[in-house]
Short mmCIF file of C-alpha atoms and ligand atoms in Angstrom, two decimals:
data_model
loop_
_atom_site.label_atom_id
_atom_site.label_comp_id
_atom_site.label_asym_id
_atom_site.label_seq_id
_atom_site.Cartn_x
_atom_site.Cartn_y
_atom_site.Cartn_z
CA MET K 1 30.28 -11.06 -11.70
CA SER K 2 27.28 -8.80 -12.32
CA LYS K 3 25.77 -6.54 -9.71
CA ARG K 4 22.87 -8.01 -7.77
CA PHE K 5 19.77 -6.11 -6.72
CA TYR K 6 20.69 -5.42 -3.10
CA ILE K 7 17.77 -4.79 -0.74
CA THR K 8 17.95 -4.24 3.01
CA THR K 9 15.60 -3.69 5.97
CA ALA K 10 16.24 -1.68 9.10
CA ILE K 11 18.03 -3.81 11.67
CA ASP K 12 15.86 -4.21 14.75
CA TYR K 13 16.86 -3.44 18.32
CA VAL K 14 17.01 -6.63 20.33
CA ASN K 15 15.47 -5.14 23.43
CA GLY K 16 12.33 -7.24 23.27
CA GLN K 17 10.31 -9.58 21.10
CA PRO K 18 9.35 -8.75 17.49
CA HIS K 19 6.00 -7.07 16.94
CA LEU K 20 3.75 -6.22 14.03
CA GLY K 21 5.82 -3.20 12.91
CA HIS K 22 8.99 -5.27 12.61
CA ALA K 23 7.15 -8.05 10.80
CA TYR K 24 5.51 -5.64 8.37
CA GLU K 25 8.79 -4.14 7.21
CA LYS K 26 10.41 -7.52 6.74
CA VAL K 27 7.43 -8.81 4.76
CA ILE K 28 7.57 -5.76 2.47
CA ALA K 29 11.23 -6.46 1.75
CA ASP K 30 10.56 -10.15 1.24
CA VAL K 31 7.73 -9.58 -1.24
CA ILE K 32 9.88 -7.14 -3.20
CA SER K 33 12.72 -9.69 -3.18
CA ARG K 34 10.55 -12.59 -4.27
CA GLY K 35 8.75 -10.49 -6.86
CA ARG K 36 11.99 -9.42 -8.47
CA ARG K 37 13.45 -12.92 -8.34
CA SER K 38 10.31 -14.22 -10.00
CA LEU K 39 10.79 -11.58 -12.69
CA GLY K 40 14.30 -12.90 -13.28
CA GLN K 41 16.39 -10.41 -11.31
CA ASP K 42 19.30 -11.58 -9.18
CA VAL K 43 18.45 -10.35 -5.66
CA PHE K 44 20.45 -10.20 -2.42
CA PHE K 45 18.21 -9.53 0.59
CA LEU K 46 19.68 -8.53 3.94
CA THR K 47 18.04 -8.18 7.34
CA GLY K 48 19.35 -8.45 10.89
CA LEU K 49 19.74 -7.03 14.36
CA ASP K 50 21.04 -3.87 16.01
CA GLU K 51 22.58 -5.13 19.22
CA HIS K 52 24.68 -2.33 20.70
CA GLY K 53 23.80 0.80 22.62
CA GLN K 54 22.07 1.86 25.73
CA LYS K 55 18.60 0.45 25.02
CA VAL K 56 20.02 -3.05 24.68
CA GLN K 57 22.41 -2.66 27.61
CA GLN K 58 19.56 -1.53 29.85
CA ALA K 59 17.27 -4.32 28.68
CA ALA K 60 20.01 -6.85 29.47
CA GLN K 61 20.61 -5.31 32.89
CA ALA K 62 16.89 -5.44 33.66
CA GLU K 63 17.09 -9.21 33.16
CA GLY K 64 20.31 -9.50 35.12
CA LYS K 65 22.23 -10.72 32.07
CA ASP K 66 25.43 -9.62 30.42
CA PRO K 67 24.61 -7.91 27.12
CA GLN K 68 26.24 -10.50 24.87
CA SER K 69 24.42 -13.50 26.28
CA TYR K 70 21.20 -11.48 26.37
CA CYS K 71 21.68 -10.69 22.65
CA ASP K 72 22.62 -14.27 21.78
CA LYS K 73 19.43 -15.58 23.36
CA LEU K 74 17.21 -13.01 21.66
CA ALA K 75 18.99 -13.28 18.30
CA ALA K 76 17.93 -16.94 18.20
CA ASP K 77 14.29 -15.86 18.70
CA TRP K 78 14.52 -13.18 16.00
CA LYS K 79 16.12 -15.57 13.53
CA ALA K 80 13.35 -18.07 14.20
CA PHE K 81 10.89 -15.23 13.63
CA ALA K 82 12.45 -14.45 10.22
CA ALA K 83 12.08 -18.12 9.32
CA ARG K 84 8.44 -18.17 10.52
CA LEU K 85 7.74 -15.25 8.17
CA SER K 86 9.37 -17.32 5.37
CA LEU K 87 11.79 -14.48 4.67
CA THR K 88 14.13 -15.29 1.82
CA ASN K 89 17.02 -13.24 3.19
CA ASP K 90 20.47 -14.14 1.90
CA ASP K 91 22.32 -13.07 5.03
CA PHE K 92 21.47 -12.04 8.59
CA ILE K 93 23.67 -9.41 10.17
CA ARG K 94 24.19 -8.98 13.89
CA THR K 95 26.10 -5.85 14.85
CA THR K 96 28.02 -7.92 17.39
CA ASP K 97 29.46 -10.04 14.54
CA ALA K 98 33.26 -9.81 14.31
CA ARG K 99 32.90 -8.97 10.59
CA HIS K 100 30.82 -5.93 11.50
CA LYS K 101 33.15 -4.64 14.21
CA ARG K 102 36.00 -4.80 11.72
CA VAL K 103 34.16 -2.73 9.12
CA VAL K 104 32.86 -0.13 11.61
CA GLN K 105 36.37 0.38 12.92
CA ALA K 106 37.79 0.63 9.41
CA CYS K 107 35.19 3.28 8.55
CA LEU K 108 35.91 5.27 11.70
CA ALA K 109 39.66 5.09 11.13
CA LYS K 110 39.22 6.34 7.57
CA VAL K 111 36.90 9.27 8.30
CA ASN K 112 39.13 10.24 11.21
CA ALA K 113 42.29 10.07 9.10
CA ASP K 114 40.61 12.12 6.39
CA GLY K 115 39.77 14.95 8.80
CA HIS K 116 36.02 14.45 9.17
CA VAL K 117 36.17 13.90 12.94
CA TYR K 118 37.18 16.20 15.83
CA LYS K 119 36.97 16.14 19.61
CA LYS K 120 35.25 18.76 21.74
CA THR K 121 33.60 19.27 25.07
CA TYR K 122 29.88 19.36 24.84
CA GLU K 123 27.59 20.71 27.48
CA GLY K 124 23.91 20.38 26.86
CA PHE K 125 20.75 18.35 27.17
CA TYR K 126 20.85 14.59 26.83
CA SER K 127 18.04 12.07 26.54
CA ALA K 128 19.26 8.76 27.90
CA LYS K 129 16.13 7.03 26.63
CA GLU K 130 16.69 8.09 23.03
CA GLU K 131 20.46 8.13 23.44
CA THR K 132 20.64 11.52 21.85
CA PHE K 133 21.77 15.06 22.54
CA LEU K 134 19.07 17.71 22.37
CA THR K 135 19.23 21.43 21.76
CA GLU K 136 17.12 24.46 22.56
CA LYS K 137 15.32 23.84 19.27
CA ASP K 138 13.98 20.56 20.61
CA ARG K 139 12.15 22.25 23.46
CA LEU K 140 8.35 22.45 23.27
CA PRO K 141 6.71 25.90 23.57
CA ASP K 142 6.29 25.35 27.34
CA GLY K 143 10.04 24.74 27.74
CA THR K 144 9.79 20.98 28.32
CA PHE K 145 10.91 18.21 25.97
CA ASP K 146 8.65 15.74 24.22
CA PRO K 147 7.79 12.93 26.66
CA SER K 148 9.19 10.42 24.13
CA TYR K 149 12.68 11.61 25.21
CA GLY K 150 12.07 10.43 28.78
CA GLU K 151 14.13 12.20 31.43
CA VAL K 152 16.35 14.90 29.90
CA ALA K 153 19.46 15.76 31.90
CA VAL K 154 22.22 18.32 31.44
CA LEU K 155 25.46 16.64 30.56
CA LYS K 156 29.03 17.91 30.17
CA GLU K 157 31.26 15.54 28.30
CA GLU K 158 34.16 15.32 25.87
CA ASN K 159 33.23 13.47 22.71
CA TYR K 160 34.12 12.92 19.08
CA PHE K 161 32.05 14.67 16.44
CA PHE K 162 31.53 13.91 12.77
CA LYS K 163 31.40 17.04 10.64
CA LEU K 164 28.06 17.61 8.96
CA THR K 165 27.84 21.35 8.57
CA GLU K 166 29.70 21.67 5.28
CA GLN K 167 27.76 18.80 3.77
CA GLN K 168 24.32 20.28 3.64
CA GLN K 169 24.25 21.88 0.20
CA TRP K 170 25.47 18.97 -1.87
CA LEU K 171 22.95 16.73 -0.13
CA ILE K 172 20.09 19.13 -0.94
CA ASP K 173 21.30 19.27 -4.56
CA TYR K 174 21.57 15.49 -4.69
CA ILE K 175 18.06 14.89 -3.36
CA GLU K 176 16.67 17.49 -5.77
CA ALA K 177 18.49 15.98 -8.72
CA ASN K 178 17.42 12.43 -7.82
CA PRO K 179 13.68 12.54 -7.24
CA THR K 180 13.39 8.80 -6.64
CA PHE K 181 16.12 8.72 -3.96
CA ILE K 182 13.54 9.06 -1.18
CA GLN K 183 10.10 7.55 -1.75
CA PRO K 184 7.20 8.28 -1.34
CA ASP K 185 7.51 11.90 -2.53
CA TYR K 186 6.07 13.42 0.63
CA ARG K 187 8.90 11.89 2.67
CA ARG K 188 11.39 13.35 0.21
CA ASN K 189 9.76 16.76 0.60
CA GLU K 190 9.95 16.49 4.39
CA VAL K 191 13.69 15.80 4.19
CA LEU K 192 14.24 18.69 1.79
CA GLY K 193 12.19 20.98 4.04
CA PHE K 194 14.25 19.93 7.05
CA LEU K 195 17.57 20.45 5.24
CA LYS K 196 16.58 23.83 3.85
CA ASN K 197 15.23 25.22 7.10
CA ASN K 198 17.81 23.98 9.58
CA THR K 199 21.56 24.10 9.93
CA LEU K 200 22.90 20.63 10.58
CA GLU K 201 24.73 20.23 13.87
CA ASP K 202 27.81 18.01 13.79
CA LEU K 203 26.98 14.49 14.88
CA CYS K 204 28.33 13.15 18.15
CA ILE K 205 29.65 9.70 17.24
CA SER K 206 31.14 8.54 20.53
CA ARG K 207 30.06 7.66 24.03
CA PRO K 208 32.60 7.52 26.90
CA VAL K 209 33.15 3.97 28.10
CA ALA K 210 32.60 5.17 31.66
CA ARG K 211 28.95 5.88 30.77
CA LEU K 212 28.25 3.23 28.15
CA ASN K 213 30.51 0.32 27.36
CA TRP K 214 28.20 -1.81 25.21
CA GLY K 215 29.49 -0.74 21.83
CA ILE K 216 32.34 -0.94 19.35
CA PRO K 217 35.51 0.78 20.65
CA LEU K 218 36.73 3.74 18.61
CA PRO K 219 39.88 2.56 16.85
CA PHE K 220 41.67 5.82 17.68
CA ASP K 221 40.56 6.17 21.33
CA PRO K 222 39.77 3.14 23.50
CA GLY K 223 38.14 5.41 26.07
CA TYR K 224 35.08 5.59 23.86
CA VAL K 225 32.61 3.35 22.08
CA THR K 226 30.85 4.17 18.82
CA TYR K 227 27.45 5.89 18.86
CA VAL K 228 24.87 3.24 18.02
CA TRP K 229 23.65 4.84 14.77
CA PHE K 230 27.15 5.21 13.31
CA ASP K 231 27.57 1.52 14.14
CA ALA K 232 24.14 0.40 12.88
CA LEU K 233 24.09 2.14 9.49
CA VAL K 234 27.41 0.58 8.57
CA ASN K 235 25.72 -2.86 8.56
CA TYR K 236 24.61 -2.13 5.02
CA ILE K 237 28.24 -2.16 3.84
CA THR K 238 29.53 -4.76 6.31
CA VAL K 239 27.77 -7.53 4.47
CA PRO K 240 29.02 -6.52 1.00
CA ALA K 241 32.53 -6.30 2.52
CA ALA K 242 32.21 -9.75 4.09
CA HIS K 243 31.06 -11.13 0.74
CA GLY K 244 34.04 -9.61 -1.05
CA ASP K 245 32.28 -6.72 -2.84
CA SER K 246 35.19 -4.87 -4.45
CA VAL K 247 33.57 -1.41 -4.28
CA VAL K 248 33.39 -1.66 -0.49
CA THR K 249 36.58 -3.61 0.19
CA ALA K 250 38.55 -0.97 -1.74
CA ILE K 251 37.57 1.41 1.08
CA VAL K 252 37.37 -0.76 4.21
CA GLY K 253 39.92 -3.42 3.34
CA ALA K 254 39.40 -7.06 2.48
CA PRO K 255 37.95 -9.45 5.09
CA PRO K 256 40.26 -12.19 6.46
CA SER K 257 38.22 -14.64 4.40
CA VAL K 258 35.40 -13.95 1.96
CA GLU K 259 32.03 -15.55 2.82
CA GLY K 260 31.03 -17.61 -0.22
CA THR K 261 31.84 -16.47 -3.73
CA PRO K 262 32.64 -12.74 -4.13
CA GLU K 263 29.53 -10.65 -4.74
CA SER K 264 28.88 -7.33 -6.38
CA LEU K 265 26.30 -5.59 -4.17
CA TRP K 266 27.12 -1.99 -3.43
CA PRO K 267 25.49 0.49 -3.93
CA ALA K 268 22.31 -0.85 -2.34
CA ASP K 269 19.31 -0.64 -4.61
CA LEU K 270 16.76 -0.28 -1.84
CA HIS K 271 16.80 0.44 1.88
CA VAL K 272 13.34 -0.36 3.29
CA ILE K 273 12.83 1.67 6.49
CA GLY K 274 10.13 3.14 8.72
CA LYS K 275 9.21 6.82 8.82
CA ASP K 276 10.85 7.40 12.22
CA ILE K 277 14.36 6.70 10.97
CA VAL K 278 14.34 8.74 7.75
CA LYS K 279 16.76 11.39 9.05
CA PHE K 280 19.40 8.79 9.87
CA HIS K 281 19.12 7.26 6.40
CA ALA K 282 18.51 10.35 4.30
CA VAL K 283 20.92 12.75 6.03
CA TYR K 284 23.58 11.03 8.16
CA TRP K 285 24.06 7.93 6.03
CA PRO K 286 24.66 9.73 2.68
CA ILE K 287 27.10 12.08 4.40
CA MET K 288 28.93 9.15 5.99
CA LEU K 289 29.15 7.40 2.63
CA LYS K 290 30.40 10.48 0.84
CA ALA K 291 33.06 10.97 3.52
CA LEU K 292 34.10 7.35 2.99
CA GLY K 293 34.19 7.79 -0.77
CA LEU K 294 31.40 5.30 -1.43
CA PRO K 295 28.43 5.72 -3.79
CA LEU K 296 25.03 6.41 -2.24
CA PRO K 297 22.21 3.85 -2.12
CA LYS K 298 19.78 4.19 -4.99
CA GLN K 299 16.58 4.47 -3.03
CA LEU K 300 15.06 4.73 0.44
CA LEU K 301 11.57 3.27 0.56
CA VAL K 302 9.82 4.64 3.62
CA HIS K 303 6.82 2.89 5.12
CA GLY K 304 4.35 4.18 7.69
CA TRP K 305 3.60 2.95 11.17
CA TRP K 306 0.93 0.58 12.34
CA GLN K 307 -1.37 1.33 15.18
CA LYS K 308 -3.77 -1.10 16.78
CA ASP K 309 -7.36 -0.04 17.29
CA GLY K 310 -6.39 3.59 16.70
CA ALA K 311 -3.70 3.71 19.41
CA LYS K 312 0.07 3.42 19.44
CA ILE K 313 1.46 -0.10 19.61
CA SER K 314 3.07 -0.28 23.02
CA LYS K 315 4.36 -3.03 25.21
CA SER K 316 3.68 -1.06 28.37
CA THR K 317 -0.03 -0.50 27.65
CA GLY K 318 -0.40 -4.02 26.26
CA ASN K 319 -1.65 -2.67 22.93
CA ILE K 320 0.30 -5.11 20.80
CA ILE K 321 -0.16 -7.61 18.02
CA ASP K 322 1.87 -10.76 18.32
CA PRO K 323 2.49 -11.72 14.69
CA ILE K 324 3.35 -15.29 15.69
CA ALA K 325 0.02 -15.76 17.47
CA VAL K 326 -1.80 -14.44 14.38
CA ILE K 327 0.20 -16.73 12.10
CA ASN K 328 -0.39 -19.74 14.34
CA GLU K 329 -4.12 -19.14 14.26
CA TRP K 330 -4.67 -17.95 10.67
CA GLY K 331 -1.64 -19.06 8.71
CA LEU K 332 1.40 -17.16 7.47
CA ASP K 333 -0.14 -16.13 4.17
CA ALA K 334 -3.20 -14.60 5.83
CA PHE K 335 -0.86 -12.38 7.84
CA ARG K 336 1.29 -11.42 4.85
CA PHE K 337 -1.82 -10.73 2.79
CA TYR K 338 -3.51 -8.53 5.36
CA VAL K 339 -0.57 -6.22 6.07
CA LEU K 340 0.17 -5.59 2.41
CA ARG K 341 -3.42 -5.42 1.19
CA GLU K 342 -4.57 -3.17 4.02
CA LEU K 343 -1.74 -0.66 3.95
CA ASP K 344 0.03 1.02 1.08
CA ILE K 345 3.76 1.65 1.59
CA GLY K 346 3.85 5.18 3.01
CA PRO K 347 0.88 6.14 5.14
CA ASP K 348 0.15 4.90 8.65
CA GLY K 349 -2.18 1.98 9.15
CA ASN K 350 -4.54 0.69 11.77
CA TRP K 351 -4.82 -2.98 12.64
CA THR K 352 -8.20 -4.15 13.82
CA ASP K 353 -9.02 -7.79 14.44
CA ALA K 354 -12.40 -7.24 12.79
CA GLY K 355 -10.71 -5.82 9.66
CA PHE K 356 -8.32 -8.76 9.57
CA LYS K 357 -11.13 -11.32 9.84
CA SER K 358 -13.19 -9.52 7.26
CA ARG K 359 -10.41 -9.55 4.65
CA TYR K 360 -9.69 -13.19 5.48
CA ALA K 361 -13.32 -14.16 4.93
CA SER K 362 -14.08 -12.06 1.86
CA GLU K 363 -10.83 -11.94 -0.10
CA LEU K 364 -9.06 -15.15 0.92
CA ALA K 365 -11.71 -17.73 1.84
CA ASN K 366 -14.63 -16.53 -0.33
CA GLY K 367 -12.45 -14.90 -2.98
CA LEU K 368 -9.37 -16.87 -3.96
CA GLY K 369 -10.16 -19.98 -1.90
CA ASN K 370 -13.65 -20.37 -3.27
CA LEU K 371 -12.54 -19.78 -6.86
CA VAL K 372 -9.84 -22.43 -6.68
CA ASN K 373 -12.01 -24.90 -4.84
CA ARG K 374 -14.96 -24.55 -7.21
CA SER K 375 -12.82 -24.60 -10.33
CA LEU K 376 -10.71 -27.62 -9.46
CA SER K 377 -13.55 -29.58 -7.86
CA MET K 378 -15.68 -29.16 -10.98
CA LEU K 379 -12.83 -30.23 -13.25
CA LYS K 380 -12.42 -33.27 -11.05
CA ARG K 381 -16.12 -34.09 -10.95
CA TYR K 382 -17.05 -33.41 -14.57
CA ARG K 383 -13.82 -34.27 -16.40
CA ASN K 384 -12.05 -36.60 -14.03
CA GLY K 385 -9.45 -33.93 -13.38
CA VAL K 386 -8.28 -33.90 -16.99
CA VAL K 387 -7.66 -30.47 -18.58
CA PRO K 388 -9.80 -29.93 -21.71
CA VAL K 389 -8.67 -28.30 -24.90
CA ARG K 390 -7.49 -24.69 -24.69
CA SER K 391 -10.00 -21.84 -24.72
CA ASP K 392 -9.21 -18.14 -24.51
CA GLU K 393 -12.29 -16.52 -23.04
CA LEU K 394 -10.50 -15.12 -19.95
CA SER K 395 -7.16 -14.68 -21.65
CA ALA K 396 -7.47 -10.92 -22.23
CA ASP K 397 -8.49 -10.34 -18.60
CA ALA K 398 -5.59 -12.44 -17.38
CA GLU K 399 -3.04 -10.82 -19.70
CA LYS K 400 -4.11 -7.36 -18.53
CA VAL K 401 -3.63 -8.33 -14.87
CA ILE K 402 -0.31 -10.03 -15.63
CA ALA K 403 1.02 -6.86 -17.27
CA GLU K 404 -0.25 -4.65 -14.45
CA THR K 405 1.18 -6.91 -11.75
CA LYS K 406 4.58 -6.96 -13.44
CA SER K 407 4.67 -3.21 -13.73
CA PHE K 408 3.51 -2.65 -10.12
CA LEU K 409 6.06 -5.14 -8.79
CA GLU K 410 8.80 -3.34 -10.70
CA GLN K 411 7.74 -0.08 -9.04
CA ASN K 412 7.43 -1.59 -5.53
CA GLU K 413 3.70 -0.81 -5.64
CA LEU K 414 2.80 -3.87 -3.62
CA GLN K 415 -0.74 -2.94 -2.65
CA LYS K 416 -1.67 -1.98 -6.21
CA ALA K 417 -0.34 -5.29 -7.54
CA LEU K 418 -2.50 -7.16 -5.02
CA GLN K 419 -5.54 -5.14 -6.01
CA SER K 420 -4.94 -5.98 -9.64
CA ILE K 421 -4.47 -9.69 -8.89
CA TRP K 422 -7.71 -9.73 -6.90
CA SER K 423 -9.56 -8.10 -9.80
CA LEU K 424 -8.81 -11.31 -11.70
CA VAL K 425 -10.06 -13.40 -8.76
CA THR K 426 -13.31 -11.42 -8.77
CA ARG K 427 -13.61 -11.60 -12.56
CA ALA K 428 -13.17 -15.39 -12.52
CA ASN K 429 -15.66 -15.86 -9.68
CA GLN K 430 -18.19 -13.82 -11.64
CA TYR K 431 -17.44 -15.97 -14.67
CA VAL K 432 -18.37 -19.09 -12.69
CA ASP K 433 -21.63 -17.49 -11.58
CA ARG K 434 -22.48 -16.31 -15.09
CA THR K 435 -21.55 -19.43 -17.03
CA ALA K 436 -23.00 -21.74 -14.33
CA PRO K 437 -20.94 -24.84 -15.17
CA PHE K 438 -23.00 -26.90 -12.68
CA LYS K 439 -25.99 -26.32 -14.98
CA LEU K 440 -24.00 -26.96 -18.17
CA ALA K 441 -22.93 -30.29 -16.69
CA LYS K 442 -26.53 -31.47 -16.62
CA ASP K 443 -26.98 -30.99 -20.37
CA PRO K 444 -24.91 -33.31 -22.62
CA ALA K 445 -25.43 -30.89 -25.55
CA GLN K 446 -23.38 -28.32 -23.60
CA ALA K 447 -20.32 -30.56 -23.21
CA GLN K 448 -18.12 -28.38 -25.37
CA ARG K 449 -19.19 -25.21 -23.59
CA LEU K 450 -18.44 -26.87 -20.26
CA ASP K 451 -14.95 -27.77 -21.55
CA GLU K 452 -14.35 -24.13 -22.44
CA VAL K 453 -15.47 -22.86 -19.06
CA LEU K 454 -13.40 -25.43 -17.19
CA TYR K 455 -10.28 -24.65 -19.20
CA ASN K 456 -10.63 -20.91 -18.56
CA LEU K 457 -11.07 -21.43 -14.84
CA THR K 458 -8.24 -23.90 -14.39
CA GLU K 459 -5.83 -21.82 -16.46
CA THR K 460 -6.77 -18.70 -14.47
CA CYS K 461 -5.96 -20.60 -11.26
CA ARG K 462 -2.57 -21.59 -12.69
CA ILE K 463 -1.76 -17.99 -13.54
CA LEU K 464 -2.97 -16.79 -10.15
CA ALA K 465 -0.54 -19.20 -8.46
CA VAL K 466 2.33 -17.45 -10.25
CA LEU K 467 1.04 -13.96 -9.49
CA ILE K 468 0.44 -14.56 -5.76
CA TRP K 469 3.71 -16.41 -5.14
CA PRO K 470 5.72 -13.39 -3.91
CA TYR K 471 2.96 -12.54 -1.42
CA LEU K 472 1.48 -15.89 -0.46
CA PRO K 473 4.25 -18.43 -1.03
CA GLU K 474 2.60 -21.27 0.92
CA THR K 475 -0.76 -20.86 -0.82
CA ALA K 476 0.89 -20.59 -4.23
CA ALA K 477 2.79 -23.83 -3.63
CA LYS K 478 -0.38 -25.62 -2.46
CA LEU K 479 -2.30 -24.35 -5.46
CA ASN K 480 0.41 -25.51 -7.81
CA ALA K 481 0.33 -28.97 -6.22
CA GLN K 482 -3.47 -29.09 -6.53
CA LEU K 483 -3.03 -28.27 -10.19
CA GLY K 484 -0.71 -31.26 -10.46
CA LEU K 485 2.23 -29.05 -11.43
CA PRO K 486 5.78 -29.62 -10.18
CA GLY K 487 7.80 -27.24 -8.00
CA GLU K 488 6.89 -23.75 -6.89
CA PRO K 489 5.21 -21.23 -9.21
CA ASN K 490 8.12 -18.85 -8.75
CA LYS K 491 8.79 -17.84 -12.35
CA PHE K 492 6.80 -14.89 -13.57
CA SER K 493 7.58 -15.91 -17.14
CA ALA K 494 5.14 -18.82 -16.64
CA ALA K 495 2.31 -16.30 -16.35
CA VAL K 496 1.36 -16.52 -20.02
CA TRP K 497 -2.09 -17.69 -21.06
CA GLY K 498 -2.24 -21.20 -22.45
CA GLY K 499 0.32 -22.93 -20.26
CA LEU K 500 -2.01 -25.74 -19.26
CA ILE K 501 -1.98 -28.46 -21.88
CA ALA K 502 -5.06 -30.49 -22.80
CA GLY K 503 -4.85 -33.95 -21.26
CA HIS K 504 -2.89 -32.86 -18.15
CA THR K 505 -4.38 -34.34 -14.98
CA ILE K 506 -4.64 -32.11 -11.92
CA GLY K 507 -4.05 -33.17 -8.31
CA GLU K 508 -6.45 -33.21 -5.37
CA PRO K 509 -8.41 -30.03 -4.61
CA ALA K 510 -8.48 -29.00 -0.92
CA ALA K 511 -9.53 -25.81 0.86
CA LEU K 512 -6.77 -23.18 0.78
CA PHE K 513 -8.28 -21.00 3.49
CA PRO K 514 -10.47 -22.93 5.90
CA ARG K 515 -13.54 -20.88 6.82
CA LYS K 516 -13.54 -19.83 10.43
CA ASP K 517 -16.93 -19.07 11.84
CA GLY K 518 -17.42 -16.90 14.86
N1 LIG Z 1 17.82 -0.23 15.20
C1 LIG Z 1 17.16 0.85 14.55
C2 LIG Z 1 17.32 0.78 13.04
C3 LIG Z 1 18.73 0.78 12.54
S1 LIG Z 1 18.80 0.62 10.81
C4 LIG Z 1 20.41 0.87 10.43
C5 LIG Z 1 15.66 0.83 14.89
N2 LIG Z 1 15.20 -0.35 15.36
S2 LIG Z 1 13.67 -0.59 15.79
O1 LIG Z 1 13.62 -1.95 16.24
O2 LIG Z 1 13.23 0.43 16.69
O3 LIG Z 1 12.82 -0.43 14.47
C6 LIG Z 1 13.09 -1.23 13.35
C7 LIG Z 1 12.14 -0.91 12.21
O4 LIG Z 1 10.80 -1.25 12.61
C8 LIG Z 1 12.14 0.58 11.83
O5 LIG Z 1 12.17 0.74 10.43
C9 LIG Z 1 10.82 1.06 12.39
O6 LIG Z 1 10.26 2.13 11.66
C10 LIG Z 1 9.97 -0.18 12.27
N3 LIG Z 1 8.83 -0.13 13.18
C11 LIG Z 1 8.85 -0.13 14.55
N4 LIG Z 1 7.58 0.01 14.99
C12 LIG Z 1 6.72 0.11 13.94
C13 LIG Z 1 5.32 0.18 13.80
N5 LIG Z 1 4.49 0.28 14.82
N6 LIG Z 1 4.82 0.10 12.53
C14 LIG Z 1 5.62 -0.07 11.42
N7 LIG Z 1 6.94 -0.12 11.54
C15 LIG Z 1 7.52 0.11 12.77
O7 LIG Z 1 15.01 1.82 14.68
#
């Protein structure tokens, strides 16, 4: 059993419906997964839901529901959402799963037995909204707390704490010695800056049942439930444990029954997360894993946040994008294309409807759509849909883009790969304009030249289907069918010039991206 490339997303809070930010992250992880599978890697892709904690309990209360049935109802919506995005996830974790509770409790029992946990009375500031304790350092210059914390109250409470203070130096050394552990670099530098300029406070990992009961009970004190982040982060090892990964089960024990055939997953190769949750993944999670005796994940890939029309996405102000509405109107691939083409993984982005429509019109409809439609329609009209003898005029351009795309996919440079692929679309559209096959078709003496042009265009379309598949799976499949080729173009190894054989008959051309006027 060889180790699979294990990629995860953040698990979303189920206190509402999915929005653009959630969709964006899941699409990033899906394109990376598909890209690597196409390149021949064995990938395991995990996503799911974070169902415990105060936010969820309050959301359930607001609807007059008990938290479990509230979560069950919403989990169905979020799973349907994952399917609507065509995510190719291999498992879907819910933190209310029995398999997860078992692993969280095993982790807590182990760190407690190994002396990493202690109990103390804490008196200090507490933000109920963010479910977090605050210190003097969190105060703004005017003495107040950031409005994002909501109402901050003084709280006196006995709780369990996970020791962090002695862990700071090895973590700094580790991050310095492993420059790719946190990407992009500026996020890594932020974490290093934070660790070097602050002393870590021990992490409160419990909440008294009297105050919050929607959580996983501490195995060593039933008067408490587990702090939501200690619960949530563990999801990344719950799934390996449930699938019989021996690295993890050696620490947390074997599951009552292994799901499927035993897998080798841990350590994770990639945690895809947003910029707001870097501290949890880059500081708390490595320290938790080290305390458990487990290897650290290989990389955190940190994406930025979307705004809409220059303002924060917010349910309360109504400044939201409903990804499902966009997909229903424009198609799944248009949505996937826009978010990855518009925004590199790292900086923040700004969604505008005008920007979305403009990319749809210029890059999808007039770019790829027009190229495919012209190329295949001309082959149909002038050669009855039969592929002429091979010609290599565009082969060097295609091979260059194939090599670039491969290399960018391997480096998770999703926007750069798309830019490279679209340089081939542009090149091929220019080739149509320059060679003017519609004119060649009128002159019988140019029959051979027309054959050459048609071969180059049709073969470029075939290669494009392979290159776009990780990003635009529906379009790639349609294009393959229009080319009269079987199955999905999901093997990167097929992206080699000359695959189309003379005499092959293509299928029926049809518009890939219907033009929408107005
Ligand atoms: N439940 C925690 C994560 C636990 S992971 C062990 C959480 N959930 S969340 O629902 O608030 O956010 C889930 C992911 O969506 C995070 O990575 C977050 O950064 C991302 N996004 C939420 N809003 C976003 C935008 N507006 N734009 C881009 N991504 C955003 O945090």
